[in-house]
């Protein structure tokens, strides 16, 4: 397997709504300068496509899940910047764990 294959697509769960994630990504990635400068090529309600040095593509997308907003970032050259962006997002709240007891295994006086 290629050494960077596991860094080309990164994902994170956040508590933020989709629109806020996309707005934050637009600000985060377009304010860079030098070799990490990008510009917005396409934008939709749940995705953002940016271009950087040499035409390098960077894509941020978000979707709602039961656990929060799932945010993914895909790139080849900007993997460190994507990791920094995703790490800056507030995490999704932990999912509650439902524990069900087997009634047959409970003592008679507690059932």
Short mmCIF file of N, CA and C in Angstrom, two decimals:
data_model
loop_
_atom_site.label_atom_id
_atom_site.label_comp_id
_atom_site.label_asym_id
_atom_site.label_seq_id
_atom_site.Cartn_x
_atom_site.Cartn_y
_atom_site.Cartn_z
N UNK A 1 0.84 -1.18 0.00
CA UNK A 1 0.00 0.00 0.00
C UNK A 1 0.89 1.24 0.00
N UNK A 2 0.47 2.26 -0.68
CA UNK A 2 1.20 3.51 -0.75
C UNK A 2 1.28 4.14 0.63
N UNK A 3 2.43 4.74 0.96
CA UNK A 3 2.65 5.29 2.29
C UNK A 3 1.63 6.36 2.69
N UNK A 4 1.13 7.17 1.75
CA UNK A 4 0.20 8.23 2.08
C UNK A 4 -1.26 7.86 1.88
N UNK A 5 -1.55 6.65 1.51
CA UNK A 5 -2.93 6.26 1.24
C UNK A 5 -3.87 6.53 2.41
N UNK A 6 -3.40 6.28 3.64
CA UNK A 6 -4.27 6.49 4.79
C UNK A 6 -4.41 7.95 5.16
N UNK A 7 -3.67 8.86 4.51
CA UNK A 7 -3.79 10.28 4.82
C UNK A 7 -4.53 11.05 3.73
N UNK A 8 -4.90 10.40 2.64
CA UNK A 8 -5.59 11.09 1.55
C UNK A 8 -7.04 11.40 1.88
N UNK A 9 -7.68 10.60 2.69
CA UNK A 9 -9.06 10.84 3.12
C UNK A 9 -9.07 10.81 4.64
N UNK A 10 -9.40 11.95 5.22
CA UNK A 10 -9.45 12.07 6.67
C UNK A 10 -10.87 12.44 7.07
N UNK A 11 -11.31 11.95 8.23
CA UNK A 11 -12.68 12.19 8.67
C UNK A 11 -12.72 12.55 10.15
N UNK A 12 -13.76 13.29 10.52
CA UNK A 12 -13.96 13.71 11.91
C UNK A 12 -15.44 13.94 12.15
N UNK A 13 -15.91 13.67 13.34
CA UNK A 13 -17.28 14.00 13.76
C UNK A 13 -17.23 15.30 14.56
N UNK A 14 -18.17 16.20 14.28
CA UNK A 14 -18.22 17.46 14.99
C UNK A 14 -19.65 17.78 15.40
N UNK A 15 -19.77 18.70 16.34
CA UNK A 15 -21.09 19.16 16.79
C UNK A 15 -21.61 20.30 15.93
N UNK A 16 -20.78 20.86 15.06
CA UNK A 16 -21.18 22.01 14.24
C UNK A 16 -22.16 21.61 13.14
N UNK A 17 -23.04 22.54 12.74
CA UNK A 17 -23.91 22.27 11.59
C UNK A 17 -23.10 22.31 10.28
N UNK A 18 -23.61 21.69 9.26
CA UNK A 18 -22.91 21.58 7.98
C UNK A 18 -22.51 22.95 7.43
N UNK A 19 -23.44 23.91 7.42
CA UNK A 19 -23.15 25.23 6.85
C UNK A 19 -21.98 25.90 7.55
N UNK A 20 -21.89 25.75 8.86
CA UNK A 20 -20.79 26.36 9.60
C UNK A 20 -19.46 25.68 9.30
N UNK A 21 -19.48 24.36 9.13
CA UNK A 21 -18.27 23.62 8.77
C UNK A 21 -17.73 24.12 7.43
N UNK A 22 -18.61 24.26 6.44
CA UNK A 22 -18.17 24.70 5.11
C UNK A 22 -17.64 26.14 5.16
N UNK A 23 -18.31 27.01 5.91
CA UNK A 23 -17.84 28.40 6.04
C UNK A 23 -16.47 28.45 6.73
N UNK A 24 -16.29 27.66 7.77
CA UNK A 24 -14.99 27.62 8.46
C UNK A 24 -13.90 27.08 7.55
N UNK A 25 -14.22 26.06 6.76
CA UNK A 25 -13.24 25.50 5.83
C UNK A 25 -12.84 26.54 4.79
N UNK A 26 -13.79 27.28 4.26
CA UNK A 26 -13.48 28.31 3.26
C UNK A 26 -12.53 29.34 3.84
N UNK A 27 -12.79 29.79 5.07
CA UNK A 27 -11.90 30.77 5.70
C UNK A 27 -10.53 30.17 6.01
N UNK A 28 -10.54 28.97 6.56
CA UNK A 28 -9.28 28.33 6.97
C UNK A 28 -8.33 28.13 5.79
N UNK A 29 -8.85 27.58 4.70
CA UNK A 29 -7.96 27.21 3.59
C UNK A 29 -7.63 28.36 2.65
N UNK A 30 -8.45 29.39 2.57
CA UNK A 30 -8.14 30.50 1.66
C UNK A 30 -7.29 31.58 2.31
N UNK A 31 -7.05 31.51 3.59
CA UNK A 31 -6.21 32.51 4.27
C UNK A 31 -4.75 32.09 4.34
N UNK A 32 -4.41 30.97 3.81
CA UNK A 32 -3.01 30.51 3.80
C UNK A 32 -2.25 31.24 2.71
N UNK A 33 -0.94 31.32 2.86
CA UNK A 33 -0.12 31.94 1.82
C UNK A 33 1.03 31.00 1.47
N UNK A 34 1.76 31.36 0.46
CA UNK A 34 2.90 30.54 0.04
C UNK A 34 2.45 29.28 -0.67
N UNK A 35 3.17 28.19 -0.42
CA UNK A 35 2.90 26.94 -1.12
C UNK A 35 1.58 26.30 -0.70
N UNK A 36 1.01 26.77 0.42
CA UNK A 36 -0.25 26.20 0.89
C UNK A 36 -1.45 27.09 0.58
N UNK A 37 -1.30 28.04 -0.29
CA UNK A 37 -2.40 28.91 -0.68
C UNK A 37 -3.39 28.12 -1.55
N UNK A 38 -4.68 28.36 -1.33
CA UNK A 38 -5.73 27.73 -2.13
C UNK A 38 -6.78 28.76 -2.49
N UNK A 39 -7.56 28.44 -3.51
CA UNK A 39 -8.70 29.28 -3.86
C UNK A 39 -9.90 28.36 -4.08
N UNK A 40 -11.08 28.91 -3.85
CA UNK A 40 -12.31 28.13 -3.99
C UNK A 40 -12.62 27.94 -5.47
N UNK A 41 -12.78 26.70 -5.87
CA UNK A 41 -13.15 26.37 -7.24
C UNK A 41 -14.65 26.11 -7.36
N UNK A 42 -15.20 25.35 -6.41
CA UNK A 42 -16.63 25.04 -6.38
C UNK A 42 -17.09 25.02 -4.93
N UNK A 43 -18.35 25.40 -4.73
CA UNK A 43 -18.90 25.33 -3.38
C UNK A 43 -20.37 25.00 -3.46
N UNK A 44 -20.79 24.09 -2.61
CA UNK A 44 -22.20 23.74 -2.50
C UNK A 44 -22.59 23.79 -1.04
N UNK A 45 -23.83 23.48 -0.72
CA UNK A 45 -24.27 23.55 0.67
C UNK A 45 -23.54 22.59 1.61
N UNK A 46 -23.00 21.50 1.07
CA UNK A 46 -22.35 20.52 1.91
C UNK A 46 -20.95 20.13 1.44
N UNK A 47 -20.38 20.89 0.49
CA UNK A 47 -19.03 20.57 0.05
C UNK A 47 -18.30 21.83 -0.43
N UNK A 48 -16.97 21.71 -0.47
CA UNK A 48 -16.11 22.79 -0.90
C UNK A 48 -14.95 22.17 -1.65
N UNK A 49 -14.70 22.64 -2.87
CA UNK A 49 -13.58 22.17 -3.66
C UNK A 49 -12.62 23.34 -3.83
N UNK A 50 -11.38 23.12 -3.42
CA UNK A 50 -10.36 24.17 -3.53
C UNK A 50 -9.23 23.69 -4.42
N UNK A 51 -8.51 24.64 -4.99
CA UNK A 51 -7.32 24.34 -5.80
C UNK A 51 -6.13 25.04 -5.18
N UNK A 52 -5.01 24.36 -5.21
CA UNK A 52 -3.78 24.92 -4.67
C UNK A 52 -2.67 24.86 -5.69
N UNK A 53 -1.46 24.93 -5.19
CA UNK A 53 -0.27 24.94 -6.02
C UNK A 53 -0.27 23.77 -6.99
N UNK A 54 0.02 24.06 -8.25
CA UNK A 54 0.09 23.02 -9.26
C UNK A 54 -1.25 22.40 -9.60
N UNK A 55 -2.34 23.04 -9.22
CA UNK A 55 -3.66 22.50 -9.50
C UNK A 55 -4.11 21.44 -8.51
N UNK A 56 -3.37 21.27 -7.41
CA UNK A 56 -3.73 20.27 -6.40
C UNK A 56 -5.13 20.51 -5.88
N UNK A 57 -5.94 19.46 -5.85
CA UNK A 57 -7.33 19.56 -5.40
C UNK A 57 -7.43 19.21 -3.92
N UNK A 58 -8.27 19.94 -3.23
CA UNK A 58 -8.58 19.69 -1.83
C UNK A 58 -10.09 19.76 -1.71
N UNK A 59 -10.72 18.73 -1.17
CA UNK A 59 -12.17 18.67 -1.06
C UNK A 59 -12.55 18.48 0.41
N UNK A 60 -13.48 19.31 0.86
CA UNK A 60 -14.06 19.18 2.20
C UNK A 60 -15.55 18.93 2.00
N UNK A 61 -16.09 17.93 2.68
CA UNK A 61 -17.52 17.62 2.58
C UNK A 61 -18.05 17.33 3.97
N UNK A 62 -19.34 17.57 4.16
CA UNK A 62 -19.97 17.31 5.45
C UNK A 62 -21.34 16.69 5.24
N UNK A 63 -21.74 15.82 6.16
CA UNK A 63 -23.05 15.19 6.10
C UNK A 63 -23.52 14.91 7.52
N UNK A 64 -24.82 14.92 7.70
CA UNK A 64 -25.39 14.63 9.01
C UNK A 64 -25.42 13.13 9.26
N UNK A 65 -25.10 12.74 10.47
CA UNK A 65 -25.22 11.34 10.90
C UNK A 65 -25.91 11.34 12.26
N UNK A 66 -26.23 10.17 12.75
CA UNK A 66 -26.83 10.07 14.08
C UNK A 66 -25.88 10.53 15.17
N UNK A 67 -24.57 10.46 14.91
CA UNK A 67 -23.56 10.80 15.90
C UNK A 67 -23.11 12.27 15.83
N UNK A 68 -23.55 13.00 14.83
CA UNK A 68 -23.13 14.39 14.65
C UNK A 68 -22.90 14.68 13.18
N UNK A 69 -22.17 15.73 12.90
CA UNK A 69 -21.83 16.06 11.51
C UNK A 69 -20.51 15.39 11.16
N UNK A 70 -20.54 14.53 10.16
CA UNK A 70 -19.33 13.87 9.68
C UNK A 70 -18.66 14.77 8.65
N UNK A 71 -17.41 15.11 8.88
CA UNK A 71 -16.67 15.98 7.98
C UNK A 71 -15.51 15.18 7.41
N UNK A 72 -15.37 15.21 6.09
CA UNK A 72 -14.25 14.50 5.45
C UNK A 72 -13.45 15.49 4.63
N UNK A 73 -12.16 15.23 4.57
CA UNK A 73 -11.26 16.03 3.77
C UNK A 73 -10.43 15.11 2.91
N UNK A 74 -10.34 15.43 1.64
CA UNK A 74 -9.60 14.59 0.71
C UNK A 74 -8.59 15.44 -0.06
N UNK A 75 -7.36 14.99 -0.07
CA UNK A 75 -6.29 15.69 -0.77
C UNK A 75 -5.08 14.78 -0.84
N UNK A 76 -4.10 15.18 -1.59
CA UNK A 76 -2.85 14.44 -1.62
C UNK A 76 -1.75 15.27 -0.99
N UNK A 77 -1.66 16.53 -1.40
CA UNK A 77 -0.56 17.37 -0.94
C UNK A 77 -0.87 18.11 0.37
N UNK A 78 -2.12 18.42 0.64
CA UNK A 78 -2.48 19.25 1.78
C UNK A 78 -2.95 18.43 2.99
N UNK A 79 -2.45 17.21 3.14
CA UNK A 79 -2.93 16.34 4.21
C UNK A 79 -2.68 16.92 5.60
N UNK A 80 -1.56 17.60 5.81
CA UNK A 80 -1.29 18.18 7.12
C UNK A 80 -2.25 19.32 7.44
N UNK A 81 -2.56 20.13 6.44
CA UNK A 81 -3.50 21.24 6.64
C UNK A 81 -4.92 20.72 6.90
N UNK A 82 -5.30 19.66 6.20
CA UNK A 82 -6.62 19.06 6.44
C UNK A 82 -6.68 18.53 7.87
N UNK A 83 -5.62 17.87 8.32
CA UNK A 83 -5.59 17.35 9.69
C UNK A 83 -5.72 18.49 10.70
N UNK A 84 -5.05 19.60 10.46
CA UNK A 84 -5.14 20.75 11.36
C UNK A 84 -6.56 21.32 11.40
N UNK A 85 -7.18 21.42 10.22
CA UNK A 85 -8.55 21.93 10.17
C UNK A 85 -9.50 21.01 10.94
N UNK A 86 -9.42 19.72 10.67
CA UNK A 86 -10.32 18.77 11.33
C UNK A 86 -10.09 18.75 12.85
N UNK A 87 -8.84 18.86 13.27
CA UNK A 87 -8.54 18.88 14.71
C UNK A 87 -9.09 20.13 15.39
N UNK A 88 -9.27 21.21 14.64
CA UNK A 88 -9.77 22.47 15.21
C UNK A 88 -11.29 22.46 15.40
N UNK A 89 -11.98 21.50 14.79
CA UNK A 89 -13.43 21.43 14.92
C UNK A 89 -13.81 20.88 16.29
N UNK A 90 -14.86 21.44 16.91
CA UNK A 90 -15.29 20.88 18.20
C UNK A 90 -15.85 19.48 18.00
N UNK A 91 -15.48 18.56 18.87
CA UNK A 91 -15.95 17.18 18.69
C UNK A 91 -17.45 17.04 18.90
N UNK A 92 -17.99 16.02 18.30
CA UNK A 92 -19.41 15.70 18.51
C UNK A 92 -19.57 15.18 19.93
N UNK A 93 -20.74 15.41 20.54
CA UNK A 93 -20.95 14.86 21.88
C UNK A 93 -20.95 13.34 21.83
N UNK A 94 -20.52 12.71 22.90
CA UNK A 94 -20.50 11.23 22.90
C UNK A 94 -21.91 10.67 22.76
N UNK A 95 -21.99 9.58 22.05
CA UNK A 95 -23.28 8.89 21.87
C UNK A 95 -23.64 8.19 23.18
N UNK A 96 -24.90 8.31 23.60
CA UNK A 96 -25.29 7.59 24.82
C UNK A 96 -25.29 6.09 24.57
N UNK A 97 -24.87 5.38 25.57
CA UNK A 97 -24.84 3.92 25.48
C UNK A 97 -26.05 3.39 26.22
N UNK A 98 -26.88 2.66 25.52
CA UNK A 98 -28.06 2.06 26.14
C UNK A 98 -27.71 0.66 26.61
N UNK A 99 -27.91 0.46 27.87
CA UNK A 99 -27.63 -0.86 28.44
C UNK A 99 -28.97 -1.52 28.73
N UNK A 100 -29.17 -2.66 28.13
CA UNK A 100 -30.40 -3.40 28.38
C UNK A 100 -30.07 -4.62 29.22
N UNK A 101 -30.82 -4.82 30.24
CA UNK A 101 -30.60 -5.97 31.12
C UNK A 101 -31.50 -7.11 30.71
N UNK A 102 -30.95 -8.27 30.78
CA UNK A 102 -31.74 -9.47 30.52
C UNK A 102 -32.56 -9.71 31.78
N UNK A 103 -33.86 -9.57 31.68
CA UNK A 103 -34.75 -9.69 32.83
C UNK A 103 -34.62 -11.05 33.48
N UNK A 104 -34.38 -12.09 32.71
CA UNK A 104 -34.26 -13.44 33.26
C UNK A 104 -33.06 -13.57 34.16
N UNK A 105 -32.01 -12.75 33.95
CA UNK A 105 -30.81 -12.88 34.75
C UNK A 105 -30.85 -12.02 36.01
N UNK A 106 -31.88 -11.19 36.17
CA UNK A 106 -32.00 -10.37 37.36
C UNK A 106 -32.55 -11.17 38.52
N UNK A 107 -32.19 -10.83 39.76
CA UNK A 107 -32.79 -11.52 40.91
C UNK A 107 -34.30 -11.29 40.91
N UNK A 108 -35.06 -12.22 41.48
CA UNK A 108 -36.51 -12.16 41.43
C UNK A 108 -37.09 -10.88 42.04
N UNK A 109 -36.49 -10.39 43.12
CA UNK A 109 -37.06 -9.21 43.77
C UNK A 109 -36.80 -7.92 43.01
N UNK A 110 -35.93 -7.89 42.00
CA UNK A 110 -35.67 -6.66 41.24
C UNK A 110 -36.37 -6.65 39.88
N UNK A 111 -36.97 -7.74 39.46
CA UNK A 111 -37.64 -7.81 38.16
C UNK A 111 -39.02 -7.28 38.20
#
